[in-house]
Amino acid sequence: MDRMACVDLPAFPLQLLIRSHAEWRDRPVAVVDADKPQGKILWVNERARSFRILPGMRYAAALSLAGGLHAAEVSKKEIDKAVSTLSRRLRSLTPHVEPAEEDPGVFWLDASGLERLYGSLSNWAGLVRSELTRCGFHGTVVAGFTRFGTYALARSKRGVIVLRNAADERAAARRVPLDRLALDPDTRDTLAKLGIKSVGKFMDLPPEGIERRFGYEAHRLHRLASGVLRLPLQPERPSPPAMQRLILDHPETDVGRLMTAVERLIKPLLETMAASGHSLSRIHVGFRFERLGDHLEAIRPAAPTLDAAQLLELIRLRLEALRRLPDGVVEVILAGESVTATREQLRIFADKPRRDPAATHRALARLRAELGDEAVVRAQLREGHLPEAGFAWEKVDEVPVPKPRDVDVNALVRRLYTRPLPLPSRPRHEPDGWMLRDLKQGPVVRVLGPYVVSGGWWNKSVHRDYHYAETQKGELLWVFYDRARRRWFLQGRVE
Amino acid sequence: MIAGSRAGAPASQPNAPVAGGVRRGLVVPDAPAVWSLSAFTGRLGEISGGYTSAALTLAFRLVLEAQRQGEPVAWIAKRGSAFYPPDVARMAVDLDALVVVWVTETLVAARAADQLVRSGGFGLVVLDLGERARVLPPVQTRLAGLAKKHRTAVLCLTEKDREHPSVGSLVSIRAEAVRTHQEEDHFLCEARVLKDKRRGPGWKHREVCHGPDGLR
């Protein structure tokens, strides 16, 4: 069974502030949104609370209550940098880490399959907490089964908690007070007036009324808490360091020939960086000698760049001081340190396309010659009610540079059969259920529809009742009943 | 100026760190395996699926990523069955830039792929092969070599269960694409990597997808 863990570092911006000012640890400290008298207090520590300084108060008002109050802003950039550093440290203990987008200080970790590596999940969770302590943070680690369950418990408990089974997690999550969760304060107060102060009581509410009464966010929380919406872990995708290496056939001592090897490597290195939106701020050129071991040279251009010619010139200058190397080089390695590239740098780099359009078109011409003009096509959408009328295939002569839309919709794709496949007629009695195609698929267990497509009465009348049929084996088939032909057809399947 | 920093060091010591983070031997990537075009670039790969297949959907996520990187993409399919273009357009794929090549059988598909990859003009070439597809070893060798040379991702889509072997022994990465229904129109699409000659099998990728209109 898949396991998930949640790490909660409470009052994360406050922890960041105290971490960077260790001398403030025993004093009243607050995080403000702006370092001026009208600035609003966002987070306070226990010492400040003892002076009755609370979040929401103005900085000037807080100073009047505690003259020794230390406060500062914590910028989003600092928070993002700390989250990124912590994610990197946590990735040494688990392959997948998902920092919460809207709740800095909360991380979900993939805890599956780690028992064998660490002895037990408790050991692993303890190591996670120790790692956080080493980084200067305190927090809670809960190893459980679901995103919401682990999150709710991490927000309400302290220390390290490992849940043995999903039922224990559900029962414990139900007892968590609602005010521990990121719920809109007005919604929370209204629920409290109705006597709903725990997650369990919130989950017992009928879902239909929640969106109407409390809005989309409360409804989403309800779906997460009740397990209706189960979001898998969406781990971060860190960019691997840009590196290129070349093993030479023979040990090389000539600097000129080594530069040829460097020239072969620098273009793919810069392409990798440009693809991730970075430019090179420093390049490390490594030589592995046959007997003398490794040597590394670090070269920094005047400014971060993606210009191969400039970098090659700098490397050449560094190596030209030598006439001959002390030993034969058997491997050349280039590694780059990167920074975020400017739009101009990426534009200049992108203007030189990676792929040769002429080569693309020549390949298509060869295929047209071999397979026929009708064999190389592209899809064009059309207005049409029937699925097969919603697009057409047209011949391709030239391929433009792809311009996909910016909107990202995760949608399932259907497979369409060019000619709908006729299905066997349904017998009157189906003792084993509706067998759509053959016994291997099993009978149909669920049918959605009908979705009627009807028209064309002026030409050739069409009336189709479209359905989705799910078989016992889980196949989702796209079928329709053609009223004119009185027959079932298979249009395609969801894949 | 340049002298060996570790005189007399042994010939091979896998992954021992050296100056500036440059390692010996095979570079073990620090970052975990990620389902993205870069995992398939330069390799012959396969995405297979059985009754609950999500192969088309996951393949088109890679098509979209390739297009976002400005890479031309070609889709080779047998006449009679192909992706449904309106669904692909909904995913934001640029249909104008997606070349589709119709073929009659697997061997012709492999030859077409050879032509496309050999040109160096494509970043991703997908062969939609269907059931019981096998690619002959000489063809696999050529495709794998060309993919590596031109840094093209060559991806075969097949219909089979995980127990069945891949289209060939030179497939460098193979994933099983599985779809499960969660709730309403949410479906969990999972890629379970069965074979990965670079990182080892066992890693997974998951994403939640929306079904087409009418499917809940």
XYZ file of C-alpha atoms in Angstrom:
711
model
C 0.000 0.000 0.000
C 1.249 3.487 -0.814
C 2.348 5.543 2.149
C 2.588 9.278 2.422
C 3.989 11.565 5.091
C 3.336 15.192 5.904
C 5.844 17.564 7.467
C 4.509 20.730 9.078
C 6.836 23.532 10.176
C 4.441 25.812 12.073
C 4.721 29.576 11.619
C 7.364 29.030 8.947
C 8.154 32.711 8.268
C 8.609 33.231 11.999
C 10.951 30.265 12.236
C 12.941 31.681 9.312
C 13.244 35.027 11.042
C 14.388 33.574 14.366
C 16.799 31.253 12.561
C 18.514 34.194 10.942
C 18.590 36.162 14.199
C 19.603 33.602 16.809
C 20.039 36.320 19.454
C 16.259 37.003 19.312
C 15.336 33.497 20.381
C 14.407 34.430 23.959
C 12.798 37.765 23.118
C 9.407 38.770 21.766
C 9.576 38.445 17.978
C 7.058 39.159 15.243
C 6.908 38.985 11.457
C 5.376 42.085 9.889
C 4.194 42.704 6.344
C 6.003 46.075 6.232
C 8.666 47.527 8.504
C 6.776 50.709 9.355
C 4.407 51.785 12.140
C 1.296 50.847 10.144
C 2.712 47.469 9.247
C 0.523 44.509 10.174
C 1.723 41.760 12.494
C 1.539 38.398 10.692
C 3.216 35.935 13.090
C 4.254 36.153 16.713
C 6.172 33.863 19.058
C 5.061 32.786 22.514
C 7.111 35.486 24.231
C 5.323 38.167 22.204
C 1.957 36.549 22.914
C 2.656 36.872 26.625
C 2.614 40.646 26.041
C -0.782 40.165 24.346
C 0.622 40.938 20.924
C -1.486 39.081 18.362
C -1.497 38.627 14.577
C -3.540 41.339 12.891
C -2.342 44.086 15.228
C -0.441 47.129 13.921
C 3.315 47.261 14.536
C 3.063 50.568 16.399
C 0.387 49.164 18.693
C 2.503 46.072 19.361
C 5.545 48.225 20.214
C 3.459 50.099 22.755
C 2.744 46.790 24.508
C 6.319 45.513 24.342
C 9.054 48.042 23.823
C 11.612 45.268 23.309
C 9.678 43.711 20.420
C 11.871 42.607 17.491
C 10.090 42.547 14.170
C 11.086 42.301 10.538
C 9.670 41.422 7.150
C 10.244 38.025 5.641
C 10.007 38.340 1.880
C 8.453 35.778 -0.437
C 11.851 35.337 -2.054
C 13.392 34.287 1.267
C 10.505 31.910 1.950
C 10.773 30.358 -1.529
C 14.529 29.960 -1.144
C 14.108 28.262 2.241
C 11.397 25.952 0.862
C 13.667 25.047 -2.048
C 16.594 24.306 0.285
C 14.450 22.184 2.585
C 12.997 20.272 -0.379
C 16.514 19.480 -1.491
C 17.481 18.278 1.983
C 14.331 16.161 2.294
C 15.019 14.571 -1.083
C 18.018 12.874 0.509
C 15.500 10.857 2.554
C 12.759 10.266 -0.004
C 12.648 10.480 -3.796
C 9.489 12.580 -4.009
C 8.798 15.791 -2.157
C 5.846 18.089 -2.741
C 6.005 21.487 -1.007
C 2.530 22.939 -0.429
C 1.966 25.835 -2.803
C -0.159 28.028 -0.614
C 1.084 26.952 2.792
C 4.870 27.379 3.070
C 6.287 25.094 5.701
C 4.102 22.138 4.733
C 5.650 19.312 2.703
C 4.248 15.969 1.572
C 6.740 13.154 1.202
C 6.523 9.790 -0.505
C 6.982 7.217 2.262
C 6.323 4.107 0.157
C 8.842 1.298 0.281
C 11.178 2.977 2.757
C 10.734 0.473 5.571
C 13.315 -1.883 4.156
C 15.812 0.890 3.621
C 15.506 2.433 7.083
C 14.358 -0.514 9.188
C 10.936 0.947 9.910
C 8.841 3.973 9.059
C 9.356 5.253 12.604
C 13.126 5.308 12.047
C 12.681 7.105 8.782
C 10.276 9.669 10.222
C 12.676 10.247 13.104
C 15.483 10.886 10.623
C 13.300 13.382 8.758
C 12.683 15.281 11.983
C 16.370 15.185 12.863
C 17.230 16.575 9.455
C 14.796 19.443 9.990
C 16.327 20.137 13.405
C 19.778 20.179 11.822
C 18.501 22.793 9.384
C 17.365 24.890 12.342
C 13.609 24.205 12.180
C 11.166 22.446 14.466
C 8.126 20.672 13.176
C 5.904 17.624 13.121
C 6.222 14.548 10.922
C 3.213 12.297 10.375
C 3.510 9.122 8.296
C 0.148 7.860 7.143
C -1.858 7.031 4.087
C -3.664 10.070 2.718
C -2.849 13.659 1.945
C -5.568 15.132 4.109
C -5.209 12.723 7.032
C -1.475 13.299 7.416
C -1.885 17.046 6.954
C -4.626 17.383 9.566
C -2.647 15.411 12.126
C 0.587 17.270 11.386
C -1.190 20.572 12.014
C -2.628 19.462 15.334
C 0.039 17.277 16.902
C 3.711 17.518 17.850
C 6.654 15.230 17.292
C 6.720 12.131 15.114
C 3.603 10.068 14.486
C 3.417 6.878 12.448
C -0.045 5.498 11.769
C -0.411 1.763 11.473
C -3.477 1.592 9.247
C -5.854 3.806 7.291
C -8.676 3.297 9.807
C -6.522 4.714 12.631
C -5.658 7.689 10.451
C -9.306 8.381 9.652
C -10.322 8.111 13.288
C -7.495 10.413 14.433
C -8.201 12.949 11.658
C -11.846 13.154 12.678
C -10.786 14.402 16.117
C -8.680 17.281 14.764
C -10.149 20.709 15.632
C -11.231 22.717 12.594
C -9.341 25.802 13.750
C -6.064 23.939 13.073
C -6.772 23.807 9.363
C -6.440 26.517 6.711
C -10.142 27.313 6.650
C -11.558 30.756 5.963
C -12.005 32.417 9.414
C -15.600 33.477 8.663
C -16.522 29.937 7.590
C -14.796 28.540 10.644
C -16.664 30.909 12.966
C -20.019 30.160 11.338
C -19.433 26.426 11.707
C -18.399 26.930 15.327
C -21.695 28.708 16.020
C -23.436 25.605 14.619
C -21.445 23.444 17.002
C -19.187 22.052 14.253
C -15.686 22.369 15.641
C -14.015 19.151 14.586
C -13.125 17.597 11.244
C -15.371 14.627 11.972
C -18.457 16.763 12.459
C -17.549 18.766 9.355
C -17.254 15.547 7.342
C -20.671 14.417 8.547
C -22.324 17.423 6.913
C -24.094 16.696 3.594
C -21.765 17.785 0.770
C -24.400 19.416 -1.445
C -25.163 22.197 1.010
C -21.560 23.112 1.764
C -20.699 24.684 -1.571
C -23.920 26.655 -1.629
C -23.533 27.891 1.944
C -19.768 28.222 2.451
C -18.250 28.388 -1.015
C -15.901 26.412 -3.224
C -12.903 26.238 -0.833
C -14.943 24.762 2.010
C -16.499 22.273 -0.395
C -13.066 21.261 -1.645
C -11.865 20.774 1.940
C -14.907 18.609 2.616
C -14.169 16.448 -0.426
C -10.532 16.086 0.605
C -11.451 15.231 4.190
C -14.069 12.661 3.239
C -11.732 10.992 0.735
C -13.905 11.724 -2.300
C -11.105 13.789 -3.834
C -7.839 11.869 -3.628
C -4.993 13.843 -5.073
C -1.832 11.837 -5.706
C 1.505 13.272 -4.695
C 2.587 15.961 -7.156
C 6.317 15.998 -6.487
C 8.634 18.796 -7.498
C 10.715 18.261 -10.586
C 14.165 19.568 -9.810
C 16.346 20.267 -12.814
C 19.341 17.939 -12.946
C 22.690 19.767 -13.111
C 23.761 20.469 -16.685
C 26.713 18.297 -17.539
C 28.234 16.820 -20.688
C 31.060 14.324 -20.853
C 33.097 12.705 -23.580
C 35.373 9.689 -23.218
C 38.252 9.856 -25.685
C 39.407 6.861 -27.694
C 43.077 7.579 -27.009
C 44.818 9.639 -24.323
C 45.205 13.163 -25.744
C 47.913 15.643 -24.915
C 47.395 18.181 -27.690
C 45.475 21.260 -26.538
C 44.097 21.973 -30.021
C 42.481 18.549 -30.327
C 41.106 18.829 -26.800
C 39.429 22.088 -27.787
C 37.659 20.164 -30.557
C 36.241 17.833 -27.910
C 35.135 20.829 -25.822
C 33.408 22.351 -28.877
C 31.397 19.134 -29.325
C 30.144 19.302 -25.765
C 29.378 22.977 -25.290
C 26.371 23.240 -27.628
C 24.340 20.398 -26.002
C 25.234 21.827 -22.578
C 23.859 25.256 -23.478
C 20.785 23.719 -25.116
C 19.986 21.836 -21.906
C 20.266 25.047 -19.917
C 18.204 27.088 -22.360
C 15.469 24.425 -22.390
C 15.011 24.947 -18.654
C 15.148 28.745 -18.924
C 18.664 29.189 -17.509
C 21.890 30.722 -18.682
C 25.426 29.792 -17.724
C 27.112 31.814 -15.001
C 30.210 29.661 -14.584
C 31.580 26.691 -16.496
C 33.735 23.935 -15.012
C 36.035 22.185 -17.475
C 37.290 18.872 -16.125
C 40.045 16.690 -17.549
C 40.611 13.129 -16.418
C 44.249 12.264 -16.902
C 45.376 8.739 -17.591
C 47.732 8.533 -14.615
C 47.603 11.844 -12.787
C 43.934 11.796 -11.825
C 41.443 14.607 -12.322
C 41.799 18.311 -12.788
C 39.141 21.008 -12.850
C 39.237 24.543 -14.209
C 36.466 27.018 -13.389
C 35.882 29.845 -15.857
C 33.451 32.718 -15.319
C 32.200 34.836 -18.217
C 31.685 38.575 -17.732
C 27.932 37.994 -17.419
C 25.656 34.910 -17.517
C 25.447 33.884 -21.136
C 24.280 31.263 -23.627
C 26.831 32.332 -26.235
C 28.931 29.299 -27.165
C 31.515 31.338 -29.081
C 32.258 33.535 -26.087
C 32.667 30.561 -23.752
C 34.886 28.668 -26.189
C 37.117 31.719 -26.476
C 37.528 31.890 -22.703
C 38.309 28.177 -22.462
C 40.771 28.489 -25.321
C 42.557 31.371 -23.587
C 42.823 29.356 -20.381
C 44.318 26.365 -22.163
C 46.499 28.260 -24.630
C 48.981 29.049 -21.904
C 50.073 25.442 -22.185
C 51.880 23.989 -25.115
C 51.435 20.438 -23.964
C 49.580 18.770 -21.112
C 51.545 16.849 -18.446
C 49.664 13.603 -19.147
C 47.191 12.153 -21.605
C 43.551 13.175 -21.127
C 41.103 10.273 -21.393
C 37.877 12.086 -20.553
C 36.565 15.644 -20.896
C 33.728 16.893 -18.713
C 31.847 20.183 -18.905
C 29.568 21.204 -16.047
C 27.680 24.461 -15.815
C 26.392 26.592 -12.971
C 23.249 28.368 -14.032
C 21.083 31.340 -13.246
C 17.669 32.222 -14.604
C 18.097 33.532 -18.123
C 16.646 36.839 -19.284
C 13.993 36.814 -21.949
C 16.409 38.391 -24.395
C 19.004 35.661 -23.872
C 16.429 32.939 -24.427
C 15.028 34.716 -27.460
C 18.460 35.004 -29.073
C 19.134 31.375 -28.286
C 15.743 30.248 -29.547
C 16.119 32.137 -32.824
C 18.591 29.471 -33.808
C 16.250 26.455 -33.953
C 17.549 23.201 -32.629
C 16.139 21.198 -35.485
C 16.795 22.005 -39.097
C 13.381 22.711 -40.705
C 14.814 21.806 -44.115
C 15.736 18.332 -42.789
C 12.199 17.931 -41.401
C 10.628 18.771 -44.747
C 13.032 16.560 -46.688
C 12.064 13.607 -44.487
C 8.366 14.267 -45.106
C 8.982 14.530 -48.859
C 10.690 11.130 -48.812
C 7.755 9.631 -46.944
C 5.277 11.132 -49.396
C 7.288 9.645 -52.249
C 7.334 6.224 -50.582
C 3.829 6.032 -49.103
C 1.811 8.473 -51.203
C 0.685 12.065 -50.702
C -2.362 10.965 -48.707
C -0.164 9.253 -46.125
C 1.381 12.389 -44.594
C -1.376 14.494 -43.039
C -2.385 16.620 -40.088
C -5.710 17.004 -38.305
C -7.855 20.091 -38.764
C -10.846 20.678 -36.529
C -14.220 21.208 -38.158
C -17.703 22.114 -37.010
C -19.723 18.938 -36.956
C -21.999 17.070 -34.595
C -20.844 13.556 -35.351
C -17.421 12.637 -33.914
C -16.000 11.835 -37.340
C -17.297 15.168 -38.667
C -15.511 17.147 -35.962
C -12.211 17.041 -37.815
C -10.616 16.237 -41.156
C -7.205 15.006 -42.271
C -5.445 17.328 -44.679
C -2.176 16.874 -46.534
C 0.942 18.409 -45.080
C 3.537 20.246 -47.149
C 5.244 22.299 -44.456
C 5.403 21.934 -40.699
C 5.207 25.199 -38.759
C 7.008 25.809 -35.475
C 4.728 24.333 -32.815
C 2.758 26.868 -30.814
C 0.795 24.967 -28.172
C -1.608 27.008 -26.076
C -0.508 28.119 -22.633
C -3.552 26.636 -20.950
C -2.800 23.233 -19.512
C -5.760 20.871 -19.342
C -5.140 17.316 -18.197
C -7.678 15.539 -20.361
C -8.131 11.895 -21.269
C -7.726 11.136 -24.959
C -10.028 8.825 -26.856
C -9.033 6.487 -29.645
C -11.327 6.759 -32.645
C -11.902 3.937 -35.113
C -12.060 5.418 -38.599
C -15.011 3.209 -39.434
C -17.203 2.414 -36.419
C -17.067 -1.317 -35.770
C -20.440 -3.058 -35.800
C -21.156 -4.915 -32.574
C -23.200 -8.078 -32.167
C -26.893 -7.490 -31.570
C -28.019 -7.663 -27.983
C -30.063 -10.787 -27.311
C -33.302 -10.509 -25.381
C -31.903 -12.473 -22.452
C -28.411 -11.817 -21.174
C -27.795 -14.234 -18.299
C -24.097 -13.298 -18.183
C -24.643 -9.603 -18.780
C -24.073 -7.589 -21.947
C -21.040 -9.012 -23.738
C -19.993 -6.169 -25.999
C -17.251 -7.900 -27.917
C -15.918 -11.121 -26.519
C -15.625 -13.123 -23.328
C -12.145 -11.813 -22.533
C -13.424 -8.328 -21.755
C -16.181 -9.566 -19.510
C -19.676 -8.108 -19.403
C -20.537 -4.430 -19.257
C -20.860 -3.282 -15.647
C -21.701 0.385 -16.134
C -23.285 2.401 -18.919
C -23.322 6.207 -19.113
C -25.621 7.974 -21.497
C -27.436 8.248 -23.801
C -26.019 11.384 -25.367
C -28.106 11.861 -28.465
C -26.713 13.171 -31.728
C -29.415 13.715 -34.248
C -29.779 15.720 -37.444
C -29.067 15.785 -41.130
C -32.759 15.346 -41.883
C -32.254 17.523 -45.028
C -29.740 15.087 -46.465
C -29.210 11.779 -44.701
C -30.932 11.554 -41.369
C -28.722 10.495 -38.478
C -29.792 9.504 -35.013
C -27.216 8.044 -32.702
C -27.460 7.397 -28.968
C -23.908 7.611 -27.683
C -22.881 5.804 -24.493
C -19.769 5.003 -22.517
C -19.725 1.336 -21.558
C -17.353 0.126 -18.883
C -16.575 -3.600 -18.971
C -15.700 -5.851 -16.087
C -12.018 -5.586 -17.010
C -12.160 -1.798 -16.769
C -12.133 -1.002 -20.476
C -14.053 2.180 -21.279
C -15.686 1.820 -24.679
C -17.298 4.596 -26.665
C -20.342 3.063 -28.316
C -23.502 4.235 -29.992
C -26.845 2.822 -31.025
C -27.749 3.788 -34.581
C -31.499 4.066 -34.704
C -31.640 4.037 -38.489
C -29.667 0.834 -38.773
C -30.912 -0.564 -35.454
C -27.515 -1.671 -34.437
C -24.797 -1.010 -31.890
C -21.436 0.262 -33.061
C -18.072 0.769 -31.425
C -16.844 4.302 -32.115
C -13.672 4.076 -30.042
C -12.338 3.791 -26.534
C -10.917 5.960 -23.796
C -7.181 5.497 -23.526
C 49.781 25.080 -14.025
C 47.835 21.965 -14.603
C 48.944 18.977 -12.582
C 47.187 15.837 -11.609
C 45.314 16.468 -8.444
C 45.319 12.849 -7.369
C 48.557 11.212 -8.481
C 48.455 7.454 -8.509
C 44.669 7.344 -7.982
C 43.117 3.945 -8.799
C 41.722 3.507 -12.290
C 38.098 3.236 -11.354
C 36.179 4.132 -8.264
C 32.549 4.485 -9.129
C 30.994 7.773 -8.148
C 33.803 8.895 -5.901
C 33.506 12.687 -5.761
C 36.438 14.709 -7.050
C 37.184 18.431 -7.131
C 34.208 20.678 -7.787
C 31.634 17.845 -7.745
C 32.955 16.147 -10.886
C 32.550 12.453 -10.352
C 34.270 9.413 -11.733
C 32.520 6.636 -13.521
C 28.821 6.566 -14.272
C 27.111 9.794 -13.350
C 24.268 8.848 -11.023
C 21.760 11.646 -11.322
C 20.949 13.357 -8.022
C 17.443 14.247 -9.090
C 14.808 11.515 -8.869
C 13.352 9.989 -12.034
C 10.812 12.292 -13.648
C 8.182 11.475 -16.238
C 9.111 13.961 -18.918
C 10.420 14.086 -22.465
C 13.988 14.113 -21.179
C 13.461 10.591 -19.778
C 12.798 9.369 -23.341
C 15.128 11.606 -25.365
C 17.821 9.675 -27.189
C 16.155 6.330 -26.449
C 13.785 3.753 -27.866
C 10.879 3.633 -25.434
C 7.517 1.922 -25.099
C 4.259 2.753 -23.358
C 1.939 -0.220 -23.124
C -1.473 -0.698 -21.612
C -4.169 -3.343 -21.334
C -7.882 -2.912 -20.832
C -7.459 0.071 -18.499
C -4.836 1.676 -20.683
C -3.956 5.373 -20.429
C -1.228 5.100 -23.069
C -2.637 7.680 -25.498
C -3.180 10.240 -22.755
C 0.296 9.897 -21.267
C 1.896 9.862 -24.714
C 0.191 13.117 -25.591
C 1.494 14.739 -22.418
C 4.944 14.061 -23.861
C 3.845 15.407 -27.251
C 2.725 18.619 -25.551
C 6.008 18.928 -23.701
C 7.960 18.404 -26.941
C 5.924 21.095 -28.679
C 6.488 23.493 -25.773
C 10.216 22.988 -26.288
C 9.804 23.835 -29.976
C 10.447 20.252 -31.109
C 8.674 18.935 -34.227
C 6.643 15.792 -33.484
C 5.540 13.006 -35.820
C 2.830 10.418 -35.074
C 2.864 7.176 -37.095
C -0.379 5.213 -36.953
C -2.086 2.404 -38.778
C -5.084 3.400 -40.854
C -8.291 2.474 -39.105
C -7.511 3.724 -35.634
C -5.921 6.881 -34.292
C -6.265 9.517 -31.623
C -9.409 11.664 -31.591
C -8.175 15.148 -32.599
C -10.693 17.261 -30.627
C -9.529 15.580 -27.385
C -5.913 16.292 -28.268
C -6.736 19.904 -29.126
C -8.394 20.241 -25.723
C -5.056 19.306 -24.135
C -3.530 22.375 -25.864
C -1.517 20.360 -28.415
C -0.926 22.320 -31.642
C -2.550 20.087 -34.271
C -1.159 22.185 -37.135
C 2.370 21.223 -36.125
C 1.638 17.544 -35.430
C 2.472 15.421 -38.479
C 0.533 12.157 -38.817
C 1.850 9.402 -41.068
C -0.552 6.632 -42.104
C 0.962 3.177 -42.549
C -0.422 -0.290 -43.193
C 1.668 -2.475 -40.899
C 4.328 -2.454 -38.195
C 7.252 -2.960 -40.582
C 6.194 0.037 -42.682
C 5.781 2.060 -39.486
C 9.320 1.202 -38.436
C 10.685 2.216 -41.861
C 8.818 5.503 -41.706
C 10.215 6.113 -38.216
C 13.694 5.353 -39.529
C 13.299 8.048 -42.211
C 12.018 10.619 -39.758
C 14.567 10.014 -37.024
C 17.469 9.762 -39.486
C 16.724 13.252 -40.791
C 17.426 14.733 -37.336
C 14.444 16.996 -37.894
C 12.144 15.646 -35.164
C 12.336 15.715 -31.381
C 9.697 13.030 -30.811
C 8.466 10.263 -33.094
C 5.566 8.120 -31.854
C 4.693 4.739 -33.383
C 1.113 3.775 -32.519
C 1.442 0.041 -33.116
C -1.591 -1.556 -31.458
C -1.778 -5.191 -30.454
C 0.822 -7.912 -30.903
C 3.450 -5.615 -32.377
C 7.043 -6.734 -32.629
C 9.877 -4.770 -34.159
C 12.626 -6.844 -35.761
C 16.037 -6.648 -34.030
C 17.886 -5.025 -36.961
C 15.208 -2.330 -37.119
C 15.403 -1.811 -33.373
C 19.164 -1.454 -33.561
C 18.897 1.216 -36.236
C 16.137 3.119 -34.433
C 17.941 3.015 -31.096
C 21.197 4.186 -32.666
C 19.524 6.980 -34.632
C 17.568 8.106 -31.589
C 20.785 8.425 -29.626
C 22.645 10.184 -32.436
C 19.969 12.788 -33.110
C 18.693 13.072 -29.522
C 15.222 12.114 -30.622
C 12.699 10.297 -28.456
C 11.280 7.269 -30.307
C 8.192 5.996 -28.528
C 6.142 2.877 -29.324
C 2.551 2.623 -28.087
C 1.269 -0.914 -27.722
C -1.781 -2.730 -26.384
C -0.692 -5.488 -24.057
C -0.578 -6.473 -20.410
C 2.539 -6.047 -18.331
C 3.305 -9.773 -18.508
C 3.880 -9.620 -22.242
C 7.387 -8.757 -23.401
C 8.227 -5.388 -24.931
C 8.391 -4.835 -28.690
C 12.068 -5.680 -28.559
C 15.072 -6.181 -26.333
C 16.564 -2.845 -27.345
C 13.692 -0.909 -25.804
C 15.493 1.195 -23.225
C 12.504 2.317 -21.183
C 9.060 0.758 -20.948
C 6.118 1.942 -18.889
C 2.689 0.484 -18.269
C -0.032 3.131 -18.462
C -3.015 2.486 -16.217
C -6.197 4.474 -15.740
C -8.445 4.258 -12.655
C -11.624 6.153 -11.937
C -11.557 8.363 -8.848
C -14.705 10.409 -8.646
C -16.983 12.341 -10.984
C -14.887 13.074 -14.047
C -11.519 12.620 -12.311
C -9.371 9.756 -13.469
C -5.988 8.817 -12.101
C -3.507 8.062 -14.904
C -0.450 6.231 -13.706
C 2.740 5.290 -15.548
C 4.504 2.357 -13.886
C 8.003 1.954 -15.264
C 8.635 -1.721 -15.943
C 12.017 -1.305 -17.564
C 14.559 1.515 -17.444
C 18.103 0.777 -18.500
C 19.361 4.055 -17.074
C 17.785 4.305 -13.646
C 16.276 0.909 -13.007
C 12.562 0.017 -13.002
C 10.007 0.598 -10.309
C 9.429 4.334 -10.400
C 5.996 5.782 -11.106
C 4.301 8.878 -12.315
C 0.749 9.889 -11.512
C -1.551 12.613 -12.628
C -5.235 13.316 -12.388
C -7.028 13.772 -15.707
C -10.507 14.864 -16.665
C -12.661 12.584 -18.757
C -14.318 13.748 -21.970
C -17.756 15.331 -21.773
C -20.306 12.881 -20.531
C -17.837 10.509 -18.885
C -17.973 10.463 -15.093
